[in-house]
CSV table of C-alpha atoms (C1' of nucleotides) and ligand atoms in Angstrom, one decimal:
chain,number,residue,atom,x,y,z
A,1,UNK,CA,97.7,0.3,-102.4
A,2,UNK,CA,96.6,-1.6,-105.5
A,3,UNK,CA,96.8,-4.9,-103.5
A,4,UNK,CA,93.9,-3.9,-101.3
A,5,UNK,CA,91.9,-2.8,-104.2
A,6,UNK,CA,92.2,-6.3,-105.6
A,7,UNK,CA,90.9,-7.8,-102.4
A,8,UNK,CA,88.0,-5.4,-102.5
A,9,UNK,CA,87.3,-6.4,-106.0
A,10,UNK,CA,87.4,-10.1,-105.1
A,11,UNK,CA,84.9,-9.4,-102.3
A,12,UNK,CA,82.6,-7.5,-104.6
A,13,UNK,CA,82.6,-10.3,-107.1
A,14,UNK,CA,81.7,-12.7,-104.3
A,15,UNK,CA,78.9,-10.4,-103.1
A,16,UNK,CA,77.4,-9.7,-106.5
A,17,UNK,CA,77.4,-13.4,-107.2
A,18,UNK,CA,74.9,-13.7,-104.3
A,19,UNK,CA,72.9,-10.6,-105.1
A,20,UNK,CA,74.6,-8.7,-102.3
A,21,UNK,CA,76.1,-5.3,-102.3
A,22,UNK,CA,79.5,-3.7,-101.7
A,23,UNK,CA,78.7,-0.9,-99.3
A,24,UNK,CA,81.1,1.8,-98.1
A,25,UNK,CA,81.1,0.2,-94.6
A,26,UNK,CA,82.2,-3.1,-96.1
A,27,UNK,CA,84.8,-1.4,-98.2
A,28,UNK,CA,86.2,0.4,-95.2
A,29,UNK,CA,86.4,-2.8,-93.2
A,30,UNK,CA,88.2,-4.7,-96.0
A,31,UNK,CA,90.6,-1.8,-96.3
A,32,UNK,CA,91.4,-1.8,-92.6
A,33,UNK,CA,91.7,-5.6,-92.4
A,34,UNK,CA,94.0,-6.0,-95.3
A,35,UNK,CA,95.9,-2.8,-94.6
A,36,UNK,CA,97.0,-3.3,-91.1
A,37,UNK,CA,96.0,-6.3,-89.0
A,38,UNK,CA,97.1,-9.8,-88.8
A,39,UNK,CA,95.5,-11.9,-86.1
A,40,UNK,CA,92.8,-9.6,-84.8
A,41,UNK,CA,89.6,-9.7,-82.9
A,42,UNK,CA,86.2,-8.4,-83.9
A,43,UNK,CA,86.1,-5.9,-81.1
A,44,UNK,CA,89.6,-4.7,-81.9
A,45,UNK,CA,88.5,-4.0,-85.5
A,46,UNK,CA,85.5,-2.1,-84.2
A,47,UNK,CA,87.7,0.0,-82.0
A,48,UNK,CA,90.1,0.8,-84.8
A,49,UNK,CA,87.3,2.0,-87.0
A,50,UNK,CA,86.0,4.2,-84.2
A,51,UNK,CA,89.5,5.6,-83.7
A,52,UNK,CA,89.6,6.6,-87.3
A,53,UNK,CA,86.1,8.2,-87.0
A,54,UNK,CA,84.7,5.7,-89.5
A,55,UNK,CA,81.3,5.0,-87.9
A,56,UNK,CA,80.5,1.3,-88.2
A,57,UNK,CA,78.2,-0.6,-85.8
A,58,UNK,CA,79.1,-3.8,-84.1
A,59,UNK,CA,76.4,-5.6,-86.0
A,60,UNK,CA,78.0,-4.6,-89.3
A,61,UNK,CA,81.5,-5.6,-88.2
A,62,UNK,CA,80.3,-9.1,-87.3
A,63,UNK,CA,78.1,-9.4,-90.4
A,64,UNK,CA,81.0,-8.3,-92.6
A,65,UNK,CA,83.4,-10.7,-91.0
A,66,UNK,CA,81.0,-13.5,-91.6
A,67,UNK,CA,80.8,-12.6,-95.3
A,68,UNK,CA,84.5,-12.3,-95.6
A,69,UNK,CA,84.9,-15.8,-94.1
A,70,UNK,CA,82.4,-17.2,-96.5
A,71,UNK,CA,84.1,-15.5,-99.4
A,72,UNK,CA,87.4,-17.1,-98.4
A,73,UNK,CA,89.3,-13.8,-97.9
A,74,UNK,CA,89.4,-14.2,-94.2
A,75,UNK,CA,89.7,-17.1,-91.8
A,76,UNK,CA,88.3,-17.4,-88.3
A,77,UNK,CA,90.6,-19.1,-85.8
A,78,UNK,CA,90.8,-20.2,-82.2
A,79,UNK,CA,94.0,-19.3,-80.6
A,80,UNK,CA,93.3,-20.6,-77.1
A,81,UNK,CA,91.4,-17.6,-75.8
A,82,UNK,CA,87.7,-17.4,-75.1
A,83,UNK,CA,86.8,-15.6,-78.3
A,84,UNK,CA,87.7,-15.9,-81.9
A,85,UNK,CA,90.5,-14.3,-83.9
A,86,UNK,CA,90.5,-13.5,-87.6
A,87,UNK,CA,93.3,-13.5,-90.1
A,88,UNK,CA,93.4,-12.6,-93.8
A,89,UNK,CA,94.0,-15.5,-96.0
A,90,UNK,CA,97.0,-14.6,-98.1
A,91,UNK,CA,97.5,-16.8,-101.1
A,92,UNK,CA,95.7,-19.8,-99.6
A,93,UNK,CA,98.0,-21.8,-97.4
A,94,UNK,CA,96.5,-23.5,-94.4
A,95,UNK,CA,98.6,-23.3,-91.3
A,96,UNK,CA,98.4,-23.9,-87.6
A,97,UNK,CA,99.6,-21.7,-84.7
A,98,UNK,CA,102.1,-21.7,-81.8
A,99,UNK,CA,100.8,-19.2,-79.2
A,100,UNK,CA,103.1,-17.8,-76.6
A,101,UNK,CA,101.3,-17.6,-73.3
A,102,UNK,CA,103.8,-15.1,-71.9
A,103,UNK,CA,103.7,-12.4,-74.6
A,104,UNK,CA,100.8,-13.3,-76.8
A,105,UNK,CA,102.9,-13.6,-80.0
A,106,UNK,CA,101.7,-16.1,-82.6
A,107,UNK,CA,104.0,-18.2,-84.8
A,108,UNK,CA,102.5,-19.8,-87.9
A,109,UNK,CA,103.6,-23.0,-89.3
A,110,UNK,CA,102.6,-25.4,-92.1
A,111,UNK,CA,104.0,-28.9,-91.8
A,112,UNK,CA,102.9,-31.3,-94.5
A,113,UNK,CA,104.2,-34.2,-92.6
A,114,UNK,CA,101.9,-33.3,-89.6
A,115,UNK,CA,99.0,-32.8,-92.0
A,116,UNK,CA,99.7,-36.2,-93.6
A,117,UNK,CA,99.8,-37.9,-90.3
A,118,UNK,CA,96.4,-36.5,-89.4
A,119,UNK,CA,95.0,-37.9,-92.6
A,120,UNK,CA,96.4,-41.3,-91.7
A,121,UNK,CA,94.8,-41.1,-88.3
A,122,UNK,CA,91.4,-40.3,-89.9
A,123,UNK,CA,91.8,-43.1,-92.4
A,124,UNK,CA,92.5,-45.5,-89.6
A,125,UNK,CA,89.3,-44.4,-87.9
A,126,UNK,CA,87.3,-44.3,-91.1
A,127,UNK,CA,86.7,-40.6,-90.5
A,128,UNK,CA,86.3,-38.1,-93.3
A,129,UNK,CA,87.9,-34.9,-92.2
A,130,UNK,CA,86.8,-31.5,-93.5
A,131,UNK,CA,88.7,-29.1,-91.2
A,132,UNK,CA,90.9,-29.0,-88.2
A,133,UNK,CA,92.1,-26.7,-85.5
A,134,UNK,CA,95.5,-27.0,-83.8
A,135,UNK,CA,97.1,-24.6,-81.4
A,136,UNK,CA,100.2,-25.3,-79.5
A,137,UNK,CA,100.5,-23.1,-76.4
A,138,UNK,CA,103.9,-22.5,-74.7
A,139,UNK,CA,106.7,-20.0,-74.4
A,140,UNK,CA,108.4,-18.4,-77.4
A,141,UNK,CA,112.2,-18.2,-77.7
A,142,UNK,CA,112.5,-14.6,-76.6
A,143,UNK,CA,110.2,-15.0,-73.6
A,144,UNK,CA,112.1,-18.1,-72.6
A,145,UNK,CA,115.4,-16.2,-72.6
A,146,UNK,CA,113.8,-13.6,-70.4
A,147,UNK,CA,112.9,-16.4,-68.0
A,148,UNK,CA,109.2,-16.3,-68.5
A,149,UNK,CA,107.4,-19.2,-67.0
A,150,UNK,CA,104.8,-21.2,-68.9
A,151,UNK,CA,101.4,-19.9,-67.8
A,152,UNK,CA,98.5,-22.2,-66.8
A,153,UNK,CA,97.0,-23.9,-69.9
A,154,UNK,CA,93.9,-21.7,-70.1
A,155,UNK,CA,95.4,-18.3,-69.3
A,156,UNK,CA,96.9,-16.9,-72.5
A,157,UNK,CA,98.1,-13.4,-72.0
A,158,UNK,CA,96.1,-11.3,-74.5
A,159,UNK,CA,97.0,-11.9,-78.1
A,160,UNK,CA,97.3,-8.8,-80.3
A,161,UNK,CA,96.9,-5.3,-79.3
A,162,UNK,CA,94.1,-5.8,-76.8
A,163,UNK,CA,91.1,-4.1,-78.2
A,164,UNK,CA,90.3,-1.6,-75.4
A,165,UNK,CA,86.8,-2.0,-74.2
A,166,UNK,CA,84.2,-0.2,-76.2
A,167,UNK,CA,80.9,-0.9,-74.3
A,168,UNK,CA,80.4,0.9,-71.1
B,1,UNK,CA,80.8,-48.4,-57.1
B,2,UNK,CA,84.0,-48.5,-55.3
B,3,UNK,CA,85.8,-46.9,-58.2
B,4,UNK,CA,83.9,-43.7,-57.7
B,5,UNK,CA,84.7,-43.7,-54.0
B,6,UNK,CA,88.3,-43.8,-55.0
B,7,UNK,CA,87.9,-40.7,-57.1
B,8,UNK,CA,86.1,-38.9,-54.3
B,9,UNK,CA,89.0,-39.9,-52.0
B,10,UNK,CA,91.5,-38.5,-54.4
B,11,UNK,CA,89.6,-35.3,-54.7
B,12,UNK,CA,89.4,-34.9,-50.9
B,13,UNK,CA,93.1,-35.5,-50.6
B,14,UNK,CA,93.7,-32.7,-53.1
B,15,UNK,CA,91.3,-30.4,-51.3
B,16,UNK,CA,92.6,-31.0,-47.9
B,17,UNK,CA,96.1,-30.4,-49.1
B,18,UNK,CA,95.0,-26.8,-49.9
B,19,UNK,CA,93.0,-26.3,-46.8
B,20,UNK,CA,89.7,-26.8,-48.7
B,21,UNK,CA,86.7,-28.9,-47.9
B,22,UNK,CA,84.9,-31.8,-49.4
B,23,UNK,CA,81.2,-30.7,-49.2
B,24,UNK,CA,78.2,-32.8,-50.0
B,25,UNK,CA,77.7,-30.7,-53.2
B,26,UNK,CA,81.2,-31.6,-54.4
B,27,UNK,CA,80.7,-35.2,-53.6
B,28,UNK,CA,77.5,-35.3,-55.5
B,29,UNK,CA,79.1,-33.7,-58.5
B,30,UNK,CA,82.1,-36.1,-58.6
B,31,UNK,CA,79.6,-39.0,-58.2
B,32,UNK,CA,77.6,-37.7,-61.2
B,33,UNK,CA,80.6,-37.0,-63.4
B,34,UNK,CA,82.4,-40.3,-62.8
B,35,UNK,CA,79.2,-42.3,-62.8
B,36,UNK,CA,77.7,-41.3,-66.0
B,37,UNK,CA,79.2,-38.8,-68.4
B,38,UNK,CA,81.9,-38.7,-70.8
B,39,UNK,CA,82.3,-35.5,-72.8
B,40,UNK,CA,79.9,-33.2,-71.0
B,41,UNK,CA,79.1,-29.5,-70.6
B,42,UNK,CA,78.8,-27.5,-67.4
B,43,UNK,CA,75.1,-26.7,-68.1
B,44,UNK,CA,74.3,-30.4,-68.9
B,45,UNK,CA,75.8,-31.3,-65.5
B,46,UNK,CA,73.7,-28.7,-63.8
B,47,UNK,CA,70.6,-30.0,-65.5
B,48,UNK,CA,71.3,-33.6,-64.6
B,49,UNK,CA,71.6,-32.6,-60.9
B,50,UNK,CA,68.3,-30.7,-61.1
B,51,UNK,CA,66.7,-33.8,-62.6
B,52,UNK,CA,67.8,-35.8,-59.7
B,53,UNK,CA,66.5,-33.2,-57.3
B,54,UNK,CA,70.0,-32.6,-56.0
B,55,UNK,CA,69.9,-28.8,-55.6
B,56,UNK,CA,73.2,-27.3,-56.7
B,57,UNK,CA,73.7,-23.8,-58.0
B,58,UNK,CA,75.4,-22.9,-61.2
B,59,UNK,CA,78.2,-21.1,-59.3
B,60,UNK,CA,79.0,-24.3,-57.4
B,61,UNK,CA,79.0,-26.4,-60.6
B,62,UNK,CA,81.6,-24.1,-62.2
B,63,UNK,CA,83.6,-23.7,-59.0
B,64,UNK,CA,83.8,-27.5,-58.6
B,65,UNK,CA,84.7,-28.1,-62.2
B,66,UNK,CA,87.6,-25.7,-61.8
B,67,UNK,CA,88.8,-27.5,-58.7
B,68,UNK,CA,88.5,-30.9,-60.5
B,69,UNK,CA,90.5,-29.6,-63.4
B,70,UNK,CA,93.2,-28.3,-61.0
B,71,UNK,CA,93.2,-31.6,-59.2
B,72,UNK,CA,93.8,-33.4,-62.4
B,73,UNK,CA,90.7,-35.6,-62.2
B,74,UNK,CA,88.9,-33.8,-65.0
B,75,UNK,CA,90.1,-32.1,-68.2
B,76,UNK,CA,88.5,-29.2,-69.9
B,77,UNK,CA,88.5,-29.4,-73.7
B,78,UNK,CA,87.5,-27.5,-76.8
B,79,UNK,CA,85.6,-29.6,-79.3
B,80,UNK,CA,84.8,-27.0,-81.9
B,81,UNK,CA,81.7,-25.5,-80.2
B,82,UNK,CA,81.4,-22.1,-78.6
B,83,UNK,CA,81.7,-23.4,-75.1
B,84,UNK,CA,83.9,-25.9,-73.2
B,85,UNK,CA,83.4,-29.6,-72.6
B,86,UNK,CA,84.8,-31.6,-69.8
B,87,UNK,CA,85.9,-35.2,-69.6
B,88,UNK,CA,87.2,-37.3,-66.7
B,89,UNK,CA,90.8,-38.2,-66.9
B,90,UNK,CA,91.0,-41.9,-66.7
B,91,UNK,CA,94.5,-43.2,-66.1
B,92,UNK,CA,96.2,-40.3,-67.6
B,93,UNK,CA,96.6,-40.5,-71.3
B,94,UNK,CA,96.6,-37.4,-73.3
B,95,UNK,CA,94.5,-37.7,-76.4
B,96,UNK,CA,93.0,-35.5,-79.2
B,97,UNK,CA,89.5,-35.7,-80.8
B,98,UNK,CA,87.7,-36.4,-84.0
B,99,UNK,CA,84.4,-34.7,-83.9
B,100,UNK,CA,81.5,-35.7,-86.3
B,101,UNK,CA,79.7,-32.5,-87.4
B,102,UNK,CA,76.7,-34.6,-88.5
B,103,UNK,CA,75.9,-36.6,-85.3
B,104,UNK,CA,78.1,-34.9,-82.7
B,105,UNK,CA,79.9,-38.1,-81.8
B,106,UNK,CA,83.5,-37.8,-80.6
B,107,UNK,CA,86.3,-40.3,-81.4
B,108,UNK,CA,89.4,-40.1,-79.3
B,109,UNK,CA,92.9,-41.0,-80.5
B,110,UNK,CA,96.4,-40.9,-79.2
B,111,UNK,CA,99.1,-40.9,-81.8
B,112,UNK,CA,102.6,-40.8,-80.5
B,113,UNK,CA,104.0,-40.1,-84.0
B,114,UNK,CA,101.8,-37.0,-84.3
B,115,UNK,CA,102.8,-35.8,-80.9
B,116,UNK,CA,106.4,-36.4,-81.8
B,117,UNK,CA,106.1,-34.4,-85.0
B,118,UNK,CA,104.6,-31.5,-83.0
B,119,UNK,CA,107.6,-31.5,-80.7
B,120,UNK,CA,109.9,-31.4,-83.8
B,121,UNK,CA,108.0,-28.4,-85.1
B,122,UNK,CA,108.4,-26.6,-81.8
B,123,UNK,CA,112.1,-27.4,-81.6
B,124,UNK,CA,112.5,-26.0,-85.1
B,125,UNK,CA,110.8,-22.7,-84.0
B,126,UNK,CA,112.6,-22.7,-80.7
B,127,UNK,CA,109.3,-22.8,-79.0
B,128,UNK,CA,108.8,-24.5,-75.6
B,129,UNK,CA,105.4,-26.2,-75.7
B,130,UNK,CA,103.3,-26.8,-72.6
B,131,UNK,CA,100.0,-27.8,-73.9
B,132,UNK,CA,98.1,-28.3,-77.2
B,133,UNK,CA,94.7,-28.5,-78.5
B,134,UNK,CA,93.7,-30.4,-81.7
B,135,UNK,CA,90.3,-31.2,-83.0
B,136,UNK,CA,89.6,-32.7,-86.4
B,137,UNK,CA,86.1,-32.0,-87.6
B,138,UNK,CA,84.5,-34.1,-90.2
B,139,UNK,CA,82.0,-37.0,-90.8
B,140,UNK,CA,82.2,-40.3,-88.9
B,141,UNK,CA,81.9,-43.6,-90.7
B,142,UNK,CA,78.3,-44.3,-89.9
B,143,UNK,CA,77.2,-40.8,-90.9
B,144,UNK,CA,79.1,-41.0,-94.1
B,145,UNK,CA,77.3,-44.3,-95.0
B,146,UNK,CA,74.0,-42.5,-94.3
B,147,UNK,CA,75.0,-39.9,-96.8
B,148,UNK,CA,75.5,-37.1,-94.4
B,149,UNK,CA,77.2,-34.1,-95.8
B,150,UNK,CA,80.1,-32.4,-94.1
B,151,UNK,CA,78.7,-29.3,-92.3
B,152,UNK,CA,80.2,-25.9,-92.5
B,153,UNK,CA,83.4,-25.7,-90.4
B,154,UNK,CA,81.9,-23.8,-87.6
B,155,UNK,CA,78.5,-25.5,-87.2
B,156,UNK,CA,79.0,-28.7,-85.2
B,157,UNK,CA,75.7,-30.4,-84.5
B,158,UNK,CA,75.4,-30.4,-80.7
B,159,UNK,CA,77.8,-32.8,-79.1
B,160,UNK,CA,76.5,-34.9,-76.3
B,161,UNK,CA,72.9,-34.9,-75.0
B,162,UNK,CA,72.2,-31.2,-75.4
B,163,UNK,CA,71.6,-29.9,-72.0
B,164,UNK,CA,68.1,-28.5,-72.2
B,165,UNK,CA,68.0,-24.9,-71.3
B,166,UNK,CA,67.8,-24.1,-67.6
B,167,UNK,CA,67.6,-20.3,-67.5
B,168,UNK,CA,64.3,-18.8,-68.5
C,1,DT,C1',80.9,-29.8,-29.6
C,2,DC,C1',82.5,-25.4,-31.1
C,3,DG,C1',84.5,-21.9,-33.9
C,4,DC,C1',85.5,-20.3,-38.0
C,5,DA,C1',87.6,-20.7,-42.6
C,6,DG,C1',85.8,-22.1,-46.3
C,7,DC,C1',81.5,-23.0,-49.0
C,8,DT,C1',76.9,-22.2,-50.8
C,9,DG,C1',72.8,-20.2,-53.5
C,10,DA,C1',70.4,-16.4,-55.6
C,11,DG,C1',70.9,-13.5,-58.7
C,12,DA,C1',73.5,-9.4,-60.5
C,13,DC,C1',77.0,-8.8,-63.7
C,14,DT,C1',80.2,-9.5,-67.8
C,15,DT,C1',81.8,-10.8,-72.3
C,16,DA,C1',81.2,-12.0,-76.9
C,17,DG,C1',78.1,-12.4,-80.1
C,18,DT,C1',73.2,-12.3,-82.4
C,19,DC,C1',68.8,-10.3,-83.6
C,20,DT,C1',65.2,-6.8,-84.6
C,21,DC,C1',63.3,-3.2,-87.1
C,22,DA,C1',62.9,1.5,-88.8
C,23,DT,C1',65.5,3.8,-91.9
C,24,DC,C1',69.0,4.1,-95.6
C,25,DC,C1',71.4,3.4,-100.0
C,26,DA,C1',73.9,0.5,-104.0
C,27,DT,C1',72.7,-1.3,-108.0
C,28,DG,C1',70.1,-2.1,-112.3
C,29,DC,C1',66.8,-0.2,-115.3
C,30,DC,C1',65.1,3.5,-117.7
D,1,DG,C1',71.0,11.1,-114.4
D,2,DG,C1',66.7,9.6,-111.8
D,3,DC,C1',64.0,5.9,-109.7
D,4,DA,C1',62.7,1.7,-107.6
D,5,DT,C1',63.7,-1.7,-104.5
D,6,DG,C1',65.8,-5.3,-102.0
D,7,DG,C1',69.6,-5.6,-99.5
D,8,DA,C1',72.3,-3.1,-95.7
D,9,DT,C1',72.8,-0.3,-91.7
D,10,DG,C1',72.8,1.4,-86.6
D,11,DA,C1',71.0,1.4,-82.0
D,12,DG,C1',70.2,-1.2,-78.8
D,13,DA,C1',67.6,-5.2,-76.9
D,14,DC,C1',68.6,-9.9,-76.3
D,15,DT,C1',71.2,-14.4,-75.6
D,16,DA,C1',74.7,-17.8,-74.0
D,17,DA,C1',78.2,-19.0,-71.2
D,18,DG,C1',80.5,-18.0,-67.5
D,19,DT,C1',82.0,-15.0,-63.2
D,20,DC,C1',81.3,-12.5,-59.1
D,21,DT,C1',79.2,-10.8,-54.6
D,22,DC,C1',77.7,-11.4,-50.2
D,23,DA,C1',74.8,-12.9,-46.5
D,24,DG,C1',74.0,-17.1,-44.4
D,25,DC,C1',75.6,-22.2,-43.9
D,26,DT,C1',78.7,-26.2,-42.8
D,27,DG,C1',82.9,-29.4,-42.7
D,28,DC,C1',86.4,-30.3,-40.0
D,29,DG,C1',90.3,-29.8,-36.6
D,30,DA,C1',91.0,-28.7,-31.8
E,1,MN,MN1,97.5,-17.4,-88.7
E,2,MN,MN1,88.2,-37.0,-74.8
E,3,ZN,ZN1,106.6,-14.8,-76.0
E,4,ZN,ZN1,78.5,-38.9,-87.2
DNA sequence: TCGCAGCTGAGACTTAGTCTCATCCATGCC
DNA sequence: GGCATGGATGAGACTAAGTCTCAGCTGCGA
C-alpha cells in the first residue's frame, strides 16, 4: 500500500520538523488507522492493536492520536456520544455528520450553503469563527424502513464496531 | 419570585404524573437553577448549593437534572468542553451557540434559514432528523478588540463561573 | 396520621483520558 | 557501523465526570 507509506512520510516530516521521532509504535498506528478504520475510537484502536499482537500502551495511543491531529492527518470529532471519535482527513474537505441513533451508522455531508449561512450568522453577531461542530441525530433510511424508532436524544446506539472493553 | 413558583409547579405536575415526588431537595434545585444560572454545569450547581449550606448530594443533583431534562424545563447541551452544560428552557425556542474560546462567553442564536437548510440536507440523504447539536467556536467581538487569538479548537477557556473543585 | 413507594446521602464504582518515571531507542554525528 | 542523548515508551497511578448501591428517610394519598 503505497498510499499509507505516503501518510507515514507526511507524519514523519511533521515530526522531524518539531524534533520528534517516528517510532515503530507510531508507524504501526498510522498503518492501522489509514489501512482500516473510518470513524473510530481510541479504545477501539488500542484493542485492534492488541488483537494483532502489536503491543502498544494506551498512553502511546492517546499521545499518537494527539500528534496526528496536530499534524492534520487525523481529525477528532464529536458524534453525540460521551467520548471522542477520530477520522482520517482524506484530501482535506471539512464535513459534518448525520448519525443514526438506531444502527450507529454515520453519513457525511459537506454543504457549502450551510457553511455560508453559518458565516453570515457569525458576521451578524460580530463573531470570528475558527471551528464548528455539527451533528444531526436521527434515523437513517434503512433503519426507518425497518420501522426503527428515533431514540432519545442522548442515547446513540454505539457507533462503529464497539471496541470491546480492555481494562478489567 | 412568582415565576419560579410556576416552574416548580410545572415540575411537580410532571413528577406526579409519573408517580414521583417533589422533595425539598428538588425544590431547592429548581429554585437555584431558575433563579440564577444560565449555562451551568452540574458540579457548579452542586457547589452553589454547598455555598448556601443547602446540603444536597451529587447523586441528587444529577438525578434531578435528568428529571428536569425529561420534563422539558431544562436542556442539556454540549458547548465544546469535555462535560455537559445545562440551560433552562425559557418559552421553548431551540437555539444553537457561538462559544468564545478566549473568554468563555456564549452567544445564542436561532436562525430559521440554517435550520431549514439542515432539513433539506437530511431530505437529500433520506435521513429523518430528531435532534441536532451545533456549536461554533471562535472569538467574540470584545475579545477580538482586545487582540485575543483564537485558541486551539479543543481548548475552550472555561465557560461560566468555573465551579471550584468539590472533591478532594 | 400512617404506610410505603419513592427519595436521599455517602461513597464505591466506571469510563475516558492524563500523568509519572524508570527504561528504551531513533536519529544525527563521528 | 558505533555512540550519545533527548525524545518515546509502558505500566499503572491518577483525575474528571458521571453512575450506581443500599440502608435509612420522607412526601403524599388514603
Ligand atoms: Mn467524518
Ligand atoms: Mn443556550
Ligand atoms: Zn440506521
Ligand atoms: Zn470572548
